[in-house]
Amino acid sequence: MKKGDPVMSFIHEDFMLQNEVAKRLYHEYAEKLPIIDYHCHLSPKEIAENHRFSNVTELMLGGDHYKWRAMRSAGVEEDYITGTADPREKFRKWAWVVSLLIGNPLYHWTHLELKRYFGIDKTLSPETADEMYDICNERLKEDAFCAQELIRRSGVEALCTTDDPLDDLAFHKELAGTFPVKVLPTFRPDKAIHIDRDTFLPYMERTGVKTLDALKSFMLSRLDYFQEAGCRLADHGLDDMVPYAEGDAAEVFKKARAGEVITAQEAEIYKTDMSLFFGKEYAKRGWVMQLHIGAMRNNNTVMFHKLGPDAGFDSLNDNAIARPLSRLLDGMEREDLLPKTILYTLHPKDNYVLGTMLGNFQKAPHFGKIQFGSGWWFNDQRDGMEAQMRSLANLGMLASFVGMLTDSRSLLSYPRHEYFRRILCNLIGTWVVNGEFPEDDKQLRIIVEGICYKNAKKYFSY
């Protein structure tokens, strides 16, 4: 391209769609499908109270540790990230950082947020920051920008939050009778499983249990409670390791409950026992189990003690997972109690581990009983998404994939589904153009609509 040659406008209608087949697949089949966001970290309280945001900084930067990490990389002082600096000044800092984010998905996501919700086509930069801040804040006065309306405007049909077993789910129950979008809980029992963390003993005090049998009985009651509230999914964060070790879990629990130090091997015995217990119970109830594998959390202990978890100080773990994951899934399958399961990896090195593990436990009549979860966290960008989908296509069946999720705390994250759908359609369109799959619109429509919406709707029974 020579200087002066025409350049396509940014975020145009064919953004990321690089051939005519991709354009047709996206615009005719994918673009207008509803969204099933089966894993997110939105606040049910914020949704139930129909929260109205005080300024665009709160809406765009509040709780979004993806953006916080980028700001820290640019040397922005913490007061402008998670501190008490003036919201306009925070937005100005973000505008400066965005202007430097070439090649980072945050550049695309931020401009999709501005265009889809605020109708702004200009790019965010230090020169446009104040203008955009004022425009956005004026728009925030409209009812279209309260929490529930943002969800409706995004085309969301159902979303699943992430909830502790001790949660009373009051906000989910309130929403069930007042809000047309399904806002469903997800059972996340990590604090009851991670016996080697500082959170374990305080959590046991909250439950009031003294023995492992009592803990399991208590958790059964909570599973029933979540089921009554519409829950059909569970989620486990297997951060440091996929556990599989045999031994006396009750004795390990007894030691930990008494405040005694337990070994890494003992912790693994307990985690294995509880993971098997929960998995089998999910199967009995027809739930879906999600296993998020491979995060190394809270690396910066100084900032962890200052800000707490989920503040942008996590990264990839590189432990071997194949053998223990095989044994864990097989431990459920041997009793015909392996639930529908979604496996996510944070480390791309394990794409082929998960891509081949799926085939070991697929089972009729399910259309993809065991799923390879969408490119997760650090992988929910074009390269990561394409690598995950190529691995699944090479080793299993891409057509049975349940597609994208936001995994986000931000109500502005739903354009990430658009981003995913464009990437998907471009990938498939490229295969067609290259002669690797026939230009059969009927079959292509089945595949694209399935991955973007229909497979998830059937898989989760929504």
XYZ file of C-alpha atoms in Angstrom:
462
model
C 0.000 0.000 0.000
C 1.365 3.407 -1.005
C 1.016 6.517 1.055
C -2.212 8.186 0.051
C -3.966 4.942 -0.890
C -7.488 4.659 0.607
C -7.680 2.923 3.977
C -10.842 1.181 5.178
C -12.597 2.932 8.059
C -12.077 1.402 11.482
C -14.789 -0.965 12.868
C -16.596 -0.938 9.512
C -19.354 -3.454 8.793
C -16.887 -6.020 7.419
C -14.339 -5.554 10.210
C -12.088 -8.674 10.412
C -14.018 -10.389 7.588
C -11.420 -10.906 4.897
C -13.340 -12.627 2.102
C -16.831 -12.699 0.626
C -17.775 -16.039 2.164
C -16.825 -14.790 5.637
C -18.896 -11.645 5.112
C -21.928 -13.654 4.049
C -21.643 -16.120 6.939
C -21.410 -13.310 9.462
C -24.048 -10.923 8.140
C -26.621 -13.547 7.111
C -26.229 -16.128 9.868
C -24.193 -15.010 12.883
C -24.651 -11.295 13.390
C -28.162 -11.109 14.808
C -28.294 -14.320 16.841
C -29.099 -13.972 20.558
C -26.336 -14.378 23.130
C -26.129 -17.116 25.739
C -23.406 -15.960 28.104
C -22.955 -19.141 30.090
C -20.002 -17.937 32.157
C -19.513 -14.421 33.475
C -18.741 -12.533 36.656
C -21.435 -9.869 36.468
C -22.949 -8.783 39.770
C -26.503 -10.070 40.209
C -26.998 -7.279 42.747
C -26.051 -4.667 40.166
C -28.476 -6.188 37.671
C -31.344 -6.596 40.148
C -30.968 -3.024 41.379
C -30.758 -1.842 37.760
C -27.629 0.090 38.576
C -27.132 3.441 36.914
C -23.511 4.412 36.373
C -22.284 7.756 37.637
C -19.799 8.235 34.807
C -18.270 6.406 31.854
C -15.095 5.667 33.808
C -17.081 3.573 36.267
C -18.841 1.779 33.415
C -15.815 1.204 31.184
C -12.966 0.707 33.679
C -14.625 -0.427 36.903
C -13.540 -3.986 37.758
C -11.962 -4.602 34.326
C -8.549 -5.989 35.219
C -7.711 -6.548 31.531
C -7.633 -2.758 31.153
C -5.888 -2.277 34.497
C -2.989 -4.487 33.395
C -2.563 -2.463 30.210
C -2.506 0.782 32.176
C 0.161 -0.585 34.521
C 2.221 -1.668 31.501
C 2.214 1.948 30.358
C 3.449 3.139 33.747
C 0.176 4.695 34.877
C 0.121 5.273 38.610
C -2.249 3.032 40.568
C -4.317 5.974 41.791
C -5.553 6.392 38.198
C -6.367 2.682 37.912
C -7.935 1.423 41.145
C -7.438 4.507 43.291
C -9.369 7.663 44.028
C -8.211 9.918 41.201
C -10.807 12.047 39.439
C -12.871 9.964 36.958
C -12.109 12.329 34.074
C -8.397 12.044 34.767
C -8.688 8.254 34.861
C -10.459 8.316 31.496
C -7.762 10.561 30.054
C -5.114 8.095 31.191
C -7.039 5.234 29.604
C -7.403 7.179 26.348
C -3.636 7.657 26.221
C -3.025 3.960 26.908
C -5.558 2.869 24.270
C -3.764 4.911 21.626
C -0.680 2.720 22.202
C -2.406 -0.676 22.145
C -1.731 -1.703 18.552
C -2.129 -5.479 18.241
C -3.926 -5.783 21.592
C -7.590 -6.904 21.585
C -8.347 -4.160 24.110
C -8.002 -1.671 21.263
C -10.741 -3.434 19.341
C -12.924 -4.108 22.371
C -12.782 -0.503 23.564
C -13.819 0.866 20.180
C -16.556 -1.739 19.811
C -17.875 -0.618 23.203
C -17.848 3.020 22.120
C -19.490 2.308 18.772
C -22.099 -0.261 19.774
C -23.329 1.432 22.944
C -22.591 5.128 22.412
C -22.620 5.373 18.614
C -19.108 6.881 18.579
C -17.022 6.241 15.455
C -14.008 8.317 16.414
C -10.954 6.605 17.828
C -10.121 7.197 21.470
C -6.907 9.171 22.015
C -5.561 11.921 24.249
C -6.936 14.433 21.732
C -10.488 13.006 21.791
C -10.655 11.917 25.445
C -12.488 14.941 26.884
C -14.977 15.091 24.025
C -15.795 11.391 24.366
C -15.974 11.607 28.140
C -18.594 14.359 27.903
C -20.600 12.625 25.165
C -20.665 9.337 27.056
C -21.596 10.935 30.357
C -24.478 12.774 28.716
C -25.724 9.514 27.220
C -25.480 7.779 30.598
C -28.407 9.908 31.781
C -30.652 7.927 29.414
C -32.548 4.852 30.591
C -30.801 2.882 27.835
C -27.667 2.831 29.980
C -29.000 1.326 33.198
C -27.759 -2.201 33.886
C -30.793 -4.140 32.698
C -31.222 -2.138 29.524
C -27.540 -2.586 28.620
C -28.062 -6.354 28.849
C -31.246 -6.240 26.767
C -29.644 -4.003 24.147
C -26.796 -6.489 23.843
C -29.162 -9.234 22.661
C -28.599 -11.430 25.699
C -31.077 -14.267 26.143
C -29.460 -15.856 29.210
C -26.428 -15.218 31.396
C -24.874 -17.215 34.198
C -23.127 -15.475 37.063
C -20.501 -17.071 39.313
C -21.694 -17.710 42.853
C -20.438 -19.125 46.124
C -22.381 -22.073 47.600
C -23.242 -19.955 50.654
C -24.906 -17.230 48.587
C -28.624 -16.799 49.321
C -29.277 -16.054 45.603
C -31.774 -13.386 46.616
C -31.017 -11.227 43.586
C -31.386 -14.139 41.180
C -34.774 -14.921 42.690
C -35.838 -11.300 42.397
C -34.788 -11.143 38.760
C -36.598 -14.370 37.915
C -39.913 -12.613 38.336
C -39.093 -9.180 36.960
C -36.482 -9.377 34.200
C -37.065 -11.151 30.858
C -33.406 -12.148 30.450
C -32.528 -15.327 32.348
C -29.982 -14.472 35.060
C -28.971 -17.827 36.515
C -26.490 -18.783 39.228
C -23.440 -20.983 38.783
C -22.211 -23.116 41.687
C -18.520 -22.303 42.405
C -17.280 -24.374 45.392
C -13.587 -23.412 45.240
C -13.416 -22.235 48.843
C -14.614 -25.639 50.019
C -12.095 -27.486 47.832
C -8.866 -25.516 48.180
C -7.911 -26.823 51.605
C -4.392 -25.396 51.345
C -5.477 -21.750 51.118
C -5.890 -19.223 53.899
C -9.565 -18.933 53.039
C -10.360 -22.560 53.934
C -10.665 -22.422 57.728
C -12.701 -19.199 57.800
C -14.984 -20.751 55.209
C -15.437 -23.890 57.298
C -16.337 -21.683 60.251
C -19.067 -20.136 58.148
C -20.464 -23.553 57.246
C -20.213 -24.758 60.851
C -19.151 -28.271 59.860
C -16.564 -30.317 61.752
C -16.175 -33.456 59.636
C -15.882 -34.302 55.945
C -19.192 -36.185 56.000
C -20.866 -33.148 57.510
C -19.341 -30.919 54.834
C -20.623 -33.164 52.052
C -24.082 -33.273 53.605
C -24.083 -29.494 53.859
C -22.988 -29.125 50.238
C -25.743 -31.474 49.099
C -28.260 -29.120 50.681
C -26.674 -26.182 48.875
C -26.740 -28.012 45.556
C -30.456 -28.586 46.050
C -30.924 -24.916 46.933
C -29.097 -23.772 43.802
C -31.090 -26.219 41.686
C -34.340 -24.721 42.946
C -33.047 -21.291 41.898
C -32.498 -22.479 38.314
C -28.819 -23.378 38.525
C -27.654 -25.974 36.011
C -23.922 -25.206 35.899
C -20.981 -25.566 38.227
C -17.503 -24.133 37.871
C -14.190 -25.183 39.427
C -10.990 -23.179 39.309
C -8.191 -25.753 39.126
C -5.422 -23.218 39.304
C -2.203 -24.779 40.537
C -2.943 -28.358 39.522
C -5.489 -30.871 38.331
C -5.765 -33.093 41.411
C -5.659 -36.839 41.398
C -4.349 -38.697 44.427
C -5.850 -41.464 46.530
C -5.907 -41.580 50.310
C -7.948 -40.806 53.414
C -9.608 -37.470 52.645
C -11.549 -37.506 55.919
C -8.318 -37.671 57.903
C -6.835 -34.808 55.855
C -9.918 -32.719 56.519
C -9.711 -33.505 60.244
C -6.090 -32.313 60.382
C -6.794 -29.120 58.461
C -9.913 -28.366 60.504
C -7.819 -28.659 63.661
C -5.391 -26.090 62.303
C -2.586 -28.577 61.626
C -0.263 -28.148 58.666
C -1.030 -30.526 55.798
C 1.335 -31.599 53.050
C 0.887 -30.955 49.340
C 0.131 -34.660 48.870
C -2.553 -34.554 51.562
C -4.105 -31.467 49.989
C -4.252 -33.264 46.646
C -5.974 -36.271 48.265
C -8.654 -34.010 49.691
C -9.115 -32.010 46.478
C -9.475 -35.219 44.482
C -12.100 -36.588 46.827
C -14.140 -33.387 46.763
C -13.823 -32.954 42.999
C -15.120 -36.477 42.444
C -17.910 -35.926 44.960
C -19.101 -32.744 43.291
C -18.757 -34.083 39.760
C -20.896 -37.122 40.499
C -23.533 -34.958 42.155
C -23.653 -32.685 39.108
C -24.207 -35.727 36.910
C -27.130 -36.882 39.070
C -28.767 -33.478 38.593
C -28.042 -33.157 34.877
C -25.764 -30.142 35.419
C -22.778 -29.039 33.357
C -19.380 -28.984 35.075
C -16.789 -26.413 34.009
C -13.104 -26.916 34.835
C -10.898 -23.845 34.455
C -7.324 -25.104 34.375
C -3.993 -23.346 34.500
C -4.126 -19.961 36.235
C -1.370 -18.874 38.605
C -3.012 -16.277 40.793
C -1.968 -13.378 42.997
C 1.667 -13.397 41.884
C 2.335 -9.909 43.190
C 1.814 -10.371 46.925
C 2.328 -6.690 47.681
C -0.579 -5.750 45.415
C -2.627 -8.742 46.565
C -2.472 -7.495 50.152
C -3.330 -3.993 48.948
C -6.156 -4.739 46.481
C -7.159 -8.361 47.033
C -7.743 -11.000 44.324
C -8.878 -10.460 40.715
C -7.075 -7.136 40.389
C -4.874 -8.020 37.418
C -1.952 -9.899 38.939
C -2.604 -13.390 37.600
C -0.826 -15.257 34.790
C -0.397 -18.703 33.220
C 0.642 -21.851 35.068
C 2.566 -24.549 33.238
C 1.947 -27.745 35.205
C 1.411 -31.091 33.496
C -2.307 -31.840 33.427
C -2.947 -34.783 31.081
C -2.628 -37.765 33.443
C -4.448 -36.348 36.486
C -7.232 -34.940 34.286
C -7.656 -38.336 32.648
C -7.872 -40.068 36.026
C -10.269 -37.485 37.438
C -12.717 -37.765 34.536
C -12.379 -41.540 34.482
C -13.111 -41.676 38.198
C -16.561 -40.275 37.443
C -17.091 -42.221 34.231
C -16.429 -45.565 35.978
C -19.637 -45.007 37.922
C -21.459 -43.610 34.881
C -21.509 -40.272 36.709
C -19.369 -38.060 34.511
C -21.446 -34.930 33.873
C -21.423 -32.865 30.732
C -18.117 -31.069 31.103
C -16.394 -28.022 29.625
C -12.592 -28.011 29.846
C -10.751 -24.689 29.637
C -7.004 -24.191 29.558
C -5.219 -20.931 30.181
C -2.016 -22.306 28.651
C -2.109 -22.832 24.856
C 0.453 -25.629 25.229
C -2.426 -27.736 26.539
C -4.774 -27.160 23.583
C -3.919 -30.580 22.166
C -4.115 -32.201 25.603
C -7.724 -31.052 25.960
C -8.485 -31.504 22.269
C -7.600 -35.191 22.514
C -8.964 -35.730 26.038
C -12.471 -34.881 24.823
C -12.648 -37.902 22.562
C -11.948 -40.285 25.433
C -15.231 -39.478 27.161
C -17.733 -38.474 24.467
C -20.944 -40.408 24.744
C -24.287 -40.799 22.966
C -26.797 -39.259 22.794
C -24.928 -36.038 23.527
C -23.771 -33.770 20.702
C -20.375 -33.003 22.190
C -20.821 -34.100 25.812
C -17.269 -33.050 26.692
C -16.444 -29.578 25.391
C -13.196 -27.738 24.764
C -13.991 -24.320 26.235
C -13.534 -21.158 24.233
C -10.212 -19.315 24.307
C -10.181 -18.196 27.926
C -8.894 -15.048 29.643
C -5.487 -14.344 28.108
C -6.568 -16.395 25.075
C -9.800 -14.571 24.212
C -8.157 -12.700 21.365
C -7.896 -13.575 17.678
C -4.796 -15.776 17.855
C -5.995 -17.557 20.975
C -9.511 -18.116 19.646
C -8.257 -19.367 16.303
C -5.744 -21.688 17.993
C -8.472 -23.161 20.192
C -10.870 -23.636 17.261
C -8.198 -25.059 14.965
C -7.200 -27.540 17.673
C -10.805 -28.563 18.202
C -11.402 -28.868 14.450
C -8.249 -30.941 13.954
C -8.827 -33.281 16.867
C -12.565 -33.369 17.446
C -15.650 -31.624 16.057
C -15.762 -27.866 15.779
C -19.409 -28.052 14.681
C -20.461 -29.250 18.168
C -18.688 -26.367 19.955
C -20.838 -24.306 22.383
C -19.021 -21.112 21.495
C -18.185 -17.873 23.232
C -18.648 -16.478 26.738
C -17.584 -13.169 28.270
C -15.952 -14.302 31.562
C -16.237 -10.623 32.463
C -17.334 -8.276 35.220
C -18.245 -5.532 32.755
C -21.672 -4.888 31.250
C -19.916 -3.527 28.158
C -18.260 -6.867 27.371
C -20.930 -8.259 25.068
C -19.277 -6.987 21.851
C -16.727 -9.712 22.573
C -19.370 -12.112 21.230
C -19.437 -10.078 18.032
C -15.638 -10.194 17.976
C -15.709 -13.978 18.359
C -18.370 -14.407 15.677
C -16.389 -12.345 13.191
C -13.263 -14.389 13.897
C -15.211 -17.651 13.567
C -16.824 -16.659 10.276
C -13.527 -15.453 8.871
C -11.822 -18.724 9.838
C -14.531 -20.859 8.249
C -14.800 -18.542 5.246
C -11.059 -18.854 4.654
C -11.296 -22.649 4.688
C -14.061 -22.440 2.079
C -12.172 -19.984 -0.125
C -9.101 -22.220 0.071
C -11.143 -25.182 -1.142
C -10.920 -27.024 2.173
C -14.711 -27.174 2.647
C -17.448 -26.848 0.005
C -19.364 -23.612 -0.395
C -22.538 -25.327 0.789
C -24.587 -22.568 2.415
C -27.075 -24.950 3.979
C -24.359 -26.870 5.826
C -22.331 -23.773 6.636
C -25.399 -22.156 8.162
C -25.969 -25.170 10.418
C -22.356 -25.008 11.622
C -22.176 -21.238 12.158
C -25.562 -20.877 13.860
C -24.791 -23.907 16.005
C -21.479 -22.565 17.303
C -22.776 -19.026 17.831
C -26.040 -19.929 19.595
C -27.938 -23.148 18.979
C -25.419 -25.617 20.412
C -25.269 -23.709 23.713
C -29.031 -23.414 23.880
C -29.377 -27.180 23.548
C -26.366 -28.086 25.697
C -27.549 -25.986 28.661
C -31.263 -26.709 28.033
C -32.210 -23.017 27.846
